[in-house]
Short mmCIF file of C-alpha atoms in Angstrom, two decimals:
data_model
loop_
_atom_site.label_atom_id
_atom_site.label_comp_id
_atom_site.label_asym_id
_atom_site.label_seq_id
_atom_site.Cartn_x
_atom_site.Cartn_y
_atom_site.Cartn_z
CA MET A 1 -5.24 -22.71 -17.55
CA GLU A 2 -7.37 -19.89 -19.31
CA GLN A 3 -10.54 -21.32 -17.62
CA LEU A 4 -8.64 -21.22 -14.17
CA ILE A 5 -7.54 -17.58 -14.89
CA LYS A 6 -11.12 -16.63 -15.84
CA LEU A 7 -12.51 -18.35 -12.74
CA THR A 8 -10.11 -16.67 -10.33
CA GLY A 9 -10.72 -13.38 -11.95
CA GLU A 10 -14.41 -13.86 -11.42
CA ILE A 11 -13.88 -14.79 -7.77
CA SER A 12 -11.54 -11.82 -7.29
CA ASN A 13 -14.12 -9.44 -8.72
CA ALA A 14 -16.92 -10.98 -6.66
CA ILE A 15 -14.75 -10.66 -3.38
CA TRP A 16 -13.65 -7.20 -4.29
CA GLY A 17 -17.30 -6.06 -5.04
CA TRP A 18 -19.61 -3.90 -3.24
CA PRO A 19 -19.72 -5.88 0.09
CA MET A 20 -15.96 -5.60 0.60
CA MET A 21 -15.89 -1.86 -0.34
CA ILE A 22 -18.79 -1.21 2.03
CA LEU A 23 -16.98 -3.09 4.73
CA LEU A 24 -13.68 -1.28 4.30
CA LEU A 25 -15.07 2.31 3.64
CA GLY A 26 -17.60 1.70 6.49
CA THR A 27 -14.74 0.87 8.94
CA HIS A 28 -12.92 3.96 7.63
CA ILE A 29 -15.99 6.11 8.39
CA TYR A 30 -16.79 4.48 11.59
CA LEU A 31 -13.30 4.69 13.08
CA THR A 32 -12.97 8.28 11.96
CA ILE A 33 -16.26 9.13 13.94
CA ARG A 34 -15.34 6.93 16.89
CA LEU A 35 -11.73 8.25 17.32
CA LYS A 36 -13.06 11.96 17.13
CA ILE A 37 -11.44 12.37 13.67
CA PRO A 38 -7.63 11.66 14.26
CA GLN A 39 -6.89 13.14 10.77
CA ARG A 40 -6.87 16.62 12.19
CA ARG A 41 -3.64 15.77 14.05
CA LEU A 42 -1.82 15.08 10.74
CA PHE A 43 0.80 17.71 11.02
CA THR A 44 1.47 16.43 14.53
CA ALA A 45 1.78 12.97 12.94
CA ILE A 46 4.37 14.03 10.40
CA LYS A 47 6.25 15.77 12.99
CA ILE A 48 6.41 12.75 15.24
CA SER A 49 7.44 10.53 12.35
CA LEU A 50 10.63 12.49 11.92
CA GLN A 51 11.52 12.18 15.63
CA LYS A 52 13.38 9.34 17.26
CA ASP A 53 12.22 7.79 20.56
CA LYS A 54 15.64 6.06 21.28
CA SER A 55 14.88 5.19 24.79
CA ALA A 56 11.67 3.34 23.91
CA GLN A 57 11.52 -0.37 22.95
CA GLY A 58 11.53 -1.35 19.44
CA ASP A 59 13.94 -2.78 16.64
CA VAL A 60 13.90 0.27 14.35
CA SER A 61 13.04 4.02 14.44
CA GLN A 62 9.45 5.33 13.86
CA PHE A 63 10.39 6.70 10.51
CA ALA A 64 12.14 3.46 9.29
CA ALA A 65 9.08 1.52 10.25
CA LEU A 66 7.02 4.18 8.15
CA ALA A 67 9.47 3.95 5.33
CA THR A 68 9.09 0.13 5.22
CA SER A 69 5.43 0.37 5.33
CA LEU A 70 5.23 2.92 2.62
CA ALA A 71 7.77 0.79 0.39
CA ALA A 72 5.38 -1.94 0.50
CA THR A 73 2.26 0.25 0.00
CA ILE A 74 3.62 2.65 -2.79
CA GLY A 75 3.76 0.23 -5.78
CA THR A 76 2.44 0.03 -9.30
CA GLY A 77 -0.97 0.36 -8.10
CA ASN A 78 -0.58 4.01 -7.37
CA ILE A 79 0.41 4.52 -11.03
CA ILE A 80 -1.44 2.19 -12.96
CA GLY A 81 -4.21 1.55 -10.49
CA VAL A 82 -5.14 5.31 -10.77
CA ALA A 83 -5.34 5.21 -14.48
CA THR A 84 -7.31 1.87 -14.38
CA ALA A 85 -9.91 3.89 -12.09
CA VAL A 86 -10.18 6.77 -14.49
CA SER A 87 -10.54 4.50 -17.56
CA LEU A 88 -13.28 2.43 -15.88
CA GLY A 89 -14.95 5.15 -13.84
CA GLY A 90 -14.24 8.24 -15.44
CA PRO A 91 -12.18 11.39 -14.10
CA GLY A 92 -14.50 11.53 -11.17
CA ALA A 93 -12.91 8.35 -9.64
CA VAL A 94 -9.91 10.40 -8.81
CA LEU A 95 -11.86 12.35 -6.16
CA TRP A 96 -13.34 9.13 -4.70
CA CYS A 97 -9.99 7.52 -4.53
CA TRP A 98 -8.63 10.61 -2.67
CA LEU A 99 -11.66 10.68 -0.33
CA THR A 100 -11.00 6.86 0.55
CA GLY A 101 -7.56 7.94 1.51
CA ILE A 102 -8.82 10.72 3.81
CA PHE A 103 -11.06 8.46 5.75
CA GLY A 104 -8.45 5.54 5.52
CA ILE A 105 -6.15 7.60 7.73
CA ALA A 106 -8.16 6.69 10.75
CA THR A 107 -8.16 2.98 9.94
CA LYS A 108 -4.42 2.98 9.50
CA TYR A 109 -4.12 4.97 12.88
CA GLY A 110 -6.15 2.10 14.63
CA GLU A 111 -4.10 -0.53 13.06
CA GLY A 112 -0.88 1.06 14.16
CA LEU A 113 -2.32 1.41 17.72
CA LEU A 114 -3.21 -2.22 18.05
CA ALA A 115 0.08 -3.23 16.62
CA ILE A 116 1.91 -1.66 19.52
CA LYS A 117 -0.65 -2.48 22.22
CA TYR A 118 -0.44 -6.20 21.53
CA ARG A 119 3.03 -6.70 20.22
CA VAL A 120 5.22 -9.23 22.11
CA LYS A 121 9.02 -9.64 22.54
CA SER A 122 10.76 -12.69 21.31
CA GLU A 123 13.14 -14.69 23.10
CA ASP A 124 15.99 -12.99 21.21
CA GLY A 125 14.62 -9.62 21.96
CA ARG A 126 12.78 -8.82 18.73
CA MET A 127 9.31 -7.03 18.80
CA LEU A 128 6.73 -8.87 17.14
CA GLY A 129 3.20 -7.84 16.18
CA GLY A 130 0.44 -7.24 13.82
CA PRO A 131 -3.25 -8.35 13.44
CA MET A 132 -2.49 -11.93 14.43
CA TYR A 133 -1.38 -10.86 17.90
CA ALA A 134 -4.35 -8.37 18.20
CA LEU A 135 -6.60 -11.38 17.40
CA GLU A 136 -4.97 -13.77 19.75
CA LYS A 137 -4.12 -11.49 22.69
CA GLY A 138 -6.92 -8.97 22.28
CA LEU A 139 -9.80 -11.22 21.29
CA GLY A 140 -8.58 -14.81 22.03
CA LEU A 141 -9.17 -15.72 18.46
CA LYS A 142 -5.94 -17.59 17.73
CA TRP A 143 -7.69 -19.65 14.80
CA LEU A 144 -8.52 -16.41 13.01
CA ALA A 145 -5.01 -15.15 13.71
CA ILE A 146 -3.66 -18.37 11.85
CA LEU A 147 -6.00 -17.87 8.93
CA PHE A 148 -4.63 -14.10 8.86
CA CYS A 149 -1.03 -15.35 8.60
CA ILE A 150 -1.91 -18.08 5.96
CA PHE A 151 -3.56 -15.44 3.64
CA THR A 152 -0.57 -13.02 4.19
CA ALA A 153 1.96 -15.60 3.59
CA ILE A 154 0.41 -16.56 0.18
CA ALA A 155 -0.27 -12.90 -0.80
CA THR A 156 3.41 -12.03 -0.03
CA PHE A 157 4.52 -14.49 -2.89
CA GLY A 158 2.16 -12.86 -5.20
CA ILE A 159 1.16 -9.24 -4.94
CA GLY A 160 4.38 -8.58 -2.80
CA ASN A 161 6.94 -10.63 -4.86
CA THR A 162 6.32 -12.12 -8.42
CA VAL A 163 3.94 -9.56 -9.85
CA GLN A 164 6.25 -6.67 -8.80
CA ALA A 165 9.34 -8.49 -10.28
CA ASN A 166 7.18 -9.03 -13.38
CA ALA A 167 6.32 -5.27 -13.61
CA ILE A 168 10.06 -4.44 -13.63
CA SER A 169 11.11 -6.94 -16.03
CA GLU A 170 8.37 -6.05 -18.47
CA ASN A 171 9.21 -2.28 -18.43
CA LEU A 172 12.87 -2.99 -18.79
CA SER A 173 12.32 -5.23 -21.67
CA LEU A 174 10.38 -2.59 -23.45
CA VAL A 175 13.12 0.04 -22.71
CA CYS A 176 15.77 -2.23 -24.01
CA GLU A 177 13.93 -4.01 -26.88
CA ASN A 178 16.04 -2.23 -29.57
CA PHE A 179 19.23 -3.81 -28.06
CA ILE A 180 18.52 -7.02 -26.25
CA ALA A 181 15.72 -9.64 -26.95
CA PRO A 182 12.90 -9.44 -24.39
CA GLU A 183 13.67 -13.02 -23.04
CA HIS A 184 17.24 -12.15 -22.22
CA THR A 185 16.37 -8.92 -20.62
CA LYS A 186 13.85 -10.68 -18.23
CA MET A 187 16.58 -13.16 -17.30
CA ILE A 188 19.13 -10.69 -16.50
CA THR A 189 16.54 -8.45 -14.69
CA GLY A 190 15.42 -11.52 -12.69
CA PHE A 191 19.09 -12.44 -11.63
CA VAL A 192 20.12 -8.72 -10.69
CA LEU A 193 16.90 -8.23 -8.82
CA ALA A 194 16.94 -11.37 -6.82
CA THR A 195 20.52 -10.59 -5.99
CA PHE A 196 19.62 -7.24 -4.63
CA VAL A 197 16.68 -8.57 -2.75
CA GLY A 198 18.85 -11.29 -1.09
CA PHE A 199 21.14 -8.60 0.19
CA ALA A 200 18.41 -6.41 1.52
CA ILE A 201 16.27 -8.97 3.12
CA ILE A 202 19.07 -11.43 4.64
CA GLY A 203 19.62 -9.07 7.70
CA GLY A 204 16.09 -8.94 8.72
CA VAL A 205 13.87 -5.76 9.59
CA LYS A 206 16.97 -3.71 10.43
CA SER A 207 18.49 -4.35 6.97
CA ILE A 208 15.09 -3.87 5.21
CA ALA A 209 14.42 -0.70 6.98
CA LYS A 210 17.78 0.79 6.09
CA TRP A 211 17.20 0.11 2.35
CA CYS A 212 13.60 1.46 2.63
CA THR A 213 14.58 4.50 4.58
CA ALA A 214 17.18 5.38 1.77
CA LEU A 215 14.94 4.46 -1.06
CA VAL A 216 11.42 5.66 -0.27
CA PRO A 217 12.04 9.34 0.25
CA PHE A 218 14.13 9.56 -2.80
CA MET A 219 11.89 7.64 -5.28
CA ALA A 220 8.61 9.35 -3.86
CA LEU A 221 10.24 12.87 -4.12
CA PHE A 222 11.58 12.26 -7.68
CA TYR A 223 8.22 10.89 -8.90
CA VAL A 224 6.14 13.72 -7.26
CA LEU A 225 8.47 16.41 -8.64
CA GLY A 226 8.35 14.65 -12.00
CA CYS A 227 4.56 14.65 -11.96
CA ILE A 228 4.50 18.43 -10.84
CA TYR A 229 6.70 19.16 -13.88
CA ILE A 230 4.33 17.54 -16.20
CA LEU A 231 1.41 19.60 -14.62
CA CYS A 232 3.46 22.50 -15.17
CA ILE A 233 3.47 21.59 -18.92
CA ASN A 234 -0.18 20.73 -18.91
CA HIS A 235 -0.85 23.84 -16.74
CA GLU A 236 -3.51 25.29 -19.31
CA TYR A 237 -5.76 22.06 -18.73
CA LEU A 238 -5.23 21.81 -15.04
CA GLY A 239 -8.27 24.05 -14.11
CA SER A 240 -10.27 21.98 -16.51
CA ALA A 241 -8.98 18.71 -15.05
CA ILE A 242 -10.00 19.69 -11.39
CA SER A 243 -13.45 20.96 -12.50
CA LEU A 244 -13.99 17.72 -14.48
CA ILE A 245 -12.89 15.54 -11.56
CA PHE A 246 -15.35 17.14 -9.15
CA ASN A 247 -18.23 17.50 -11.62
CA GLU A 248 -18.07 13.79 -12.62
CA ALA A 249 -17.68 12.59 -9.11
CA PHE A 250 -21.15 13.59 -8.36
CA SER A 251 -22.83 13.59 -11.76
CA LEU A 252 -26.19 11.99 -11.90
CA LYS A 253 -25.96 11.70 -15.68
CA ALA A 254 -26.65 8.28 -16.90
CA VAL A 255 -23.43 6.42 -18.15
CA GLY A 256 -23.38 6.45 -21.98
CA GLY A 257 -26.76 7.98 -22.06
CA GLY A 258 -28.30 4.54 -21.04
CA THR A 259 -29.73 3.02 -17.84
CA ALA A 260 -26.67 1.06 -16.67
CA GLY A 261 -26.15 3.59 -13.98
CA THR A 262 -24.83 7.10 -13.28
CA VAL A 263 -21.52 8.71 -13.74
CA LEU A 264 -21.41 9.15 -10.09
CA MET A 265 -21.97 5.37 -9.32
CA ALA A 266 -19.10 4.32 -11.79
CA ALA A 267 -16.81 6.95 -10.37
CA ALA A 268 -17.58 5.94 -6.73
CA ARG A 269 -17.23 2.17 -7.48
CA TYR A 270 -13.70 2.30 -9.40
CA GLY A 271 -12.45 5.24 -7.38
CA ILE A 272 -13.17 3.65 -4.02
CA ALA A 273 -11.95 0.13 -5.14
CA ARG A 274 -8.64 1.44 -6.52
CA GLY A 275 -8.17 3.66 -3.36
CA LEU A 276 -8.76 0.90 -0.82
CA PHE A 277 -6.50 -1.39 -2.85
CA SER A 278 -3.73 1.28 -3.14
CA ASN A 279 -3.45 2.57 0.38
CA GLU A 280 -3.91 -0.77 2.20
CA SER A 281 -5.72 0.65 5.09
CA GLY A 282 -7.67 -2.15 6.72
CA MET A 283 -5.67 -4.94 4.95
CA GLY A 284 -3.52 -5.56 8.11
CA SER A 285 0.01 -5.54 6.42
CA ALA A 286 1.36 -2.22 7.55
CA PRO A 287 0.82 -2.86 11.40
CA ILE A 288 3.16 -5.81 11.21
CA VAL A 289 6.09 -3.58 10.49
CA ALA A 290 4.54 -0.79 12.82
CA ALA A 291 5.14 -3.17 15.82
CA ALA A 292 8.87 -3.18 15.41
CA ALA A 293 8.92 0.65 15.93
CA GLN A 294 10.80 2.36 18.86
CA THR A 295 7.91 4.34 20.31
CA LYS A 296 6.80 5.67 23.79
CA ASN A 297 3.23 4.58 23.48
CA PRO A 298 0.70 3.14 21.04
CA ALA A 299 -0.75 6.54 20.04
CA ARG A 300 2.49 7.78 18.86
CA GLN A 301 3.10 4.91 16.49
CA ALA A 302 -0.55 5.10 15.46
CA LEU A 303 -0.13 8.64 14.25
CA VAL A 304 2.94 7.81 12.37
CA SER A 305 1.48 4.96 10.73
CA SER A 306 -1.49 6.99 9.65
CA THR A 307 0.74 9.27 7.64
CA GLY A 308 1.42 6.46 5.13
CA THR A 309 -2.12 6.48 3.92
CA PHE A 310 -1.88 10.38 3.44
CA TRP A 311 1.43 10.09 1.56
CA ASP A 312 0.22 7.14 -0.45
CA THR A 313 -3.22 8.11 -1.64
CA VAL A 314 -3.88 11.68 -0.70
CA VAL A 315 -0.66 12.83 -2.19
CA ILE A 316 0.86 10.36 -4.82
CA CYS A 317 -2.56 8.99 -6.10
CA ALA A 318 -4.01 12.47 -6.29
CA ILE A 319 -1.16 13.97 -8.20
CA THR A 320 -1.10 11.06 -10.71
CA GLY A 321 -4.69 11.23 -11.12
CA LEU A 322 -4.26 15.07 -12.08
CA VAL A 323 -1.52 14.16 -14.51
CA ILE A 324 -3.66 11.50 -16.16
CA VAL A 325 -6.81 13.52 -16.44
CA SER A 326 -5.02 16.69 -17.68
CA SER A 327 -3.34 14.66 -20.32
CA ILE A 328 -6.69 13.23 -21.53
CA ILE A 329 -8.07 16.71 -21.87
CA ALA A 330 -4.91 17.69 -23.66
CA TYR A 331 -4.95 14.64 -25.88
CA PRO A 332 -8.40 13.33 -26.10
CA GLU A 333 -7.43 10.51 -28.36
CA ILE A 334 -5.77 8.56 -25.54
CA SER A 335 -9.07 8.58 -23.44
CA GLN A 336 -10.26 5.19 -24.72
CA GLU A 337 -7.17 3.22 -23.74
CA ASP A 338 -7.37 0.75 -20.67
CA GLY A 339 -5.39 1.53 -17.25
CA GLY A 340 -1.90 0.37 -18.16
CA MET A 341 -1.92 1.86 -21.66
CA LEU A 342 -3.49 4.98 -20.75
CA THR A 343 -0.75 5.57 -18.08
CA LYS A 344 1.98 4.76 -20.58
CA LYS A 345 0.40 7.12 -23.25
CA ALA A 346 -0.33 9.92 -20.87
CA PHE A 347 3.22 10.00 -19.54
CA GLY A 348 4.70 9.31 -22.86
CA LEU A 349 2.97 12.34 -24.52
CA ILE A 350 5.21 14.61 -22.47
CA PRO A 351 8.35 15.24 -24.26
CA TYR A 352 11.75 14.14 -22.95
CA VAL A 353 10.63 13.50 -19.20
CA GLY A 354 7.33 11.73 -19.32
CA THR A 355 8.60 8.14 -20.06
CA PRO A 356 11.60 8.14 -17.83
CA ILE A 357 9.55 9.32 -14.94
CA LEU A 358 7.03 6.55 -15.53
CA THR A 359 9.72 3.80 -15.97
CA PHE A 360 11.67 5.09 -12.94
CA GLY A 361 8.58 5.16 -10.84
CA ILE A 362 7.40 1.69 -11.81
CA ILE A 363 10.82 0.19 -11.06
CA THR A 364 11.49 1.70 -7.86
CA PHE A 365 8.08 1.37 -6.52
CA ALA A 366 8.01 -2.26 -7.41
CA PHE A 367 11.34 -3.01 -5.95
CA SER A 368 10.47 -1.21 -2.64
CA THR A 369 7.26 -3.12 -2.47
CA ILE A 370 9.10 -6.42 -2.76
CA LEU A 371 11.24 -5.44 0.26
CA GLY A 372 8.37 -4.34 2.32
CA TRP A 373 6.22 -7.36 1.77
CA SER A 374 9.18 -9.59 2.47
CA TYR A 375 9.07 -8.61 6.17
CA TYR A 376 5.22 -9.30 6.28
CA GLY A 377 5.47 -12.60 4.89
CA GLU A 378 8.54 -13.41 7.23
CA ARG A 379 6.43 -12.39 10.37
CA ALA A 380 3.48 -14.51 9.18
CA VAL A 381 5.64 -17.67 8.43
CA GLU A 382 7.29 -17.28 11.88
CA TYR A 383 3.89 -16.94 13.67
CA LEU A 384 2.77 -20.11 11.80
CA MET A 385 5.93 -22.32 12.00
CA GLY A 386 8.32 -20.78 14.36
CA LYS A 387 11.76 -18.82 13.96
CA ARG A 388 13.54 -21.64 12.13
CA SER A 389 11.27 -21.29 9.08
CA ILE A 390 12.55 -17.81 8.39
CA VAL A 391 15.65 -19.04 6.43
CA PHE A 392 13.66 -21.30 4.10
CA TYR A 393 11.17 -18.49 3.69
CA ARG A 394 13.98 -15.95 2.55
CA ILE A 395 15.41 -18.49 0.07
CA LEU A 396 12.11 -19.19 -1.40
CA TYR A 397 11.25 -15.49 -1.65
CA ILE A 398 14.43 -14.79 -3.40
CA LEU A 399 13.87 -17.55 -5.81
CA LEU A 400 10.39 -16.36 -6.62
CA VAL A 401 11.71 -12.91 -7.38
CA PHE A 402 13.81 -14.37 -10.32
CA ALA A 403 10.70 -16.69 -11.26
CA GLY A 404 8.55 -13.69 -11.20
CA ALA A 405 10.66 -11.62 -13.72
CA THR A 406 10.62 -14.47 -16.22
CA MET A 407 6.92 -15.64 -16.24
CA SER A 408 3.46 -14.59 -17.10
CA LEU A 409 1.45 -13.88 -13.94
CA SER A 410 -2.28 -13.46 -14.84
CA LEU A 411 -3.14 -16.25 -12.55
CA VAL A 412 -0.94 -15.03 -9.84
CA TRP A 413 -2.63 -11.46 -10.06
CA ASN A 414 -6.02 -12.92 -9.46
CA LEU A 415 -5.04 -15.23 -6.63
CA SER A 416 -3.04 -12.25 -4.98
CA ASP A 417 -6.24 -10.05 -5.13
CA ILE A 418 -8.28 -12.92 -3.41
CA MET A 419 -5.66 -13.31 -0.72
CA ASN A 420 -5.44 -9.53 0.08
CA ALA A 421 -9.20 -9.38 0.44
CA LEU A 422 -9.13 -12.57 2.83
CA MET A 423 -6.39 -10.86 4.70
CA ALA A 424 -8.51 -7.81 5.37
CA ILE A 425 -11.48 -9.63 6.91
CA PRO A 426 -9.69 -10.83 10.02
CA ASN A 427 -8.09 -7.55 10.39
CA LEU A 428 -11.23 -5.60 10.12
CA ILE A 429 -12.81 -7.89 12.71
CA SER A 430 -10.13 -6.98 15.14
CA LEU A 431 -10.35 -3.37 14.45
CA LEU A 432 -14.22 -3.30 14.88
CA LEU A 433 -14.32 -5.67 17.90
CA LEU A 434 -11.26 -3.68 19.52
CA SER A 435 -12.44 -0.17 18.60
CA GLY A 436 -13.38 0.44 22.21
CA VAL A 437 -9.72 -0.15 23.31
CA ILE A 438 -8.47 1.98 20.31
CA ALA A 439 -10.86 4.80 21.46
CA LYS A 440 -9.75 4.50 25.23
CA GLU A 441 -6.11 4.61 24.19
CA THR A 442 -6.60 7.46 21.86
CA GLN A 443 -8.52 9.43 24.49
CA HIS A 444 -5.83 9.08 27.06
CA TYR A 445 -2.74 9.79 24.93
CA LEU A 446 -4.05 11.88 21.96
CA TRP A 447 -6.97 13.95 23.13
CA ASN A 448 -5.77 14.22 26.79
CA ASN A 449 -2.21 15.50 25.48
CA ASN A 450 -0.17 12.40 26.96
CA LEU A 451 1.75 11.79 23.79
CA ASP A 452 5.11 12.03 25.46
CA GLN A 453 3.92 9.63 28.26
CA GLU A 454 5.71 6.21 28.35
CA HIS A 455 3.26 3.40 27.81
CA GLN A 456 2.69 1.04 30.79
CA ASP A 457 1.28 -2.40 29.98
#
């Protein structure tokens, strides 16, 4: 088992190396240029996300689709992932993570547009879409669509389910260790968590969207306000933190005074990697739920989808990075810790509120991720095996929530990372090969000011 964990870890590191980062970041930059910088319509996108196109076809509102997407995206990676980037790449990694989010907005926009452009209506009236339908209908590559769904289904049980349940149980077992034995805490957590997940997902996308619409704004606002409070406590170090982040992001100083590379290279490598992994732009998961949105035309939902990357990376990851770097400056002794422990110590050093904010953030972010990914997996399984498979999928998904809360998951983490990367490749192929379609639709609806026009197939 140890050798298998090591092998899958090496495969994961290889897949998520420079080639994948170049492919993802390159797609972000290419689409930003090809689509004439859709990021400049961010405020319009936020405004549309709060509106309802009730007369349009779809299963849930645009905001509900966005909330479900954010539920799956805003996870433990936003908290621990940023700290990992800082511990491995230095404070400058925060800026590269943030820049990745800025460019990733264009990719998330393109994914959302294709999701609406190529979605289909099922026999019972549900709207189905995502990269698999763009690959099949837009490019005629059904075999690649099938591969995407296989990778998505496997990743769902890992990164979307068991590892999130494990993160919740591990945190609660630490909180309750003075009162209840850790193994008992994990069993209770697994049972309660599986029960709540069952109630949420049994009603399909409408039920999941209701839970996410209620949970996501609250949890994100609470976490951001908590981080702002911590930054107020660390206010005397905030200017130094911002200066250090910018200086190290572009520093040509050799790492450790040797020849292993520059500070800039380390910051870029880990900041870009964690940014890409955190915001999921280009992975192909978010457009699956975007296809269910009630929207007048593809560009409107594309704009709404693009705000997900803004909130996830440009806001939450950035503010988390500032908390961690300012805490490192205030308490230099924690700078040598690894990602998870660095996060825990950085927040724990803040009297009274630090640890509760971190614990609440991890639990709510992980739970919402479980809900969001359940829908992605459901659509992938339905594409592969038909509607009848959904019931069996939901039962298995709920059982794995309990299993994830009670077991060690090093191997699952590695396999999930591999599946996420393999998901991204078919999706990026559809984005690049259909970039002309995306550009044409964007020109008509966005730049020719036809955002209120009904879409005609």
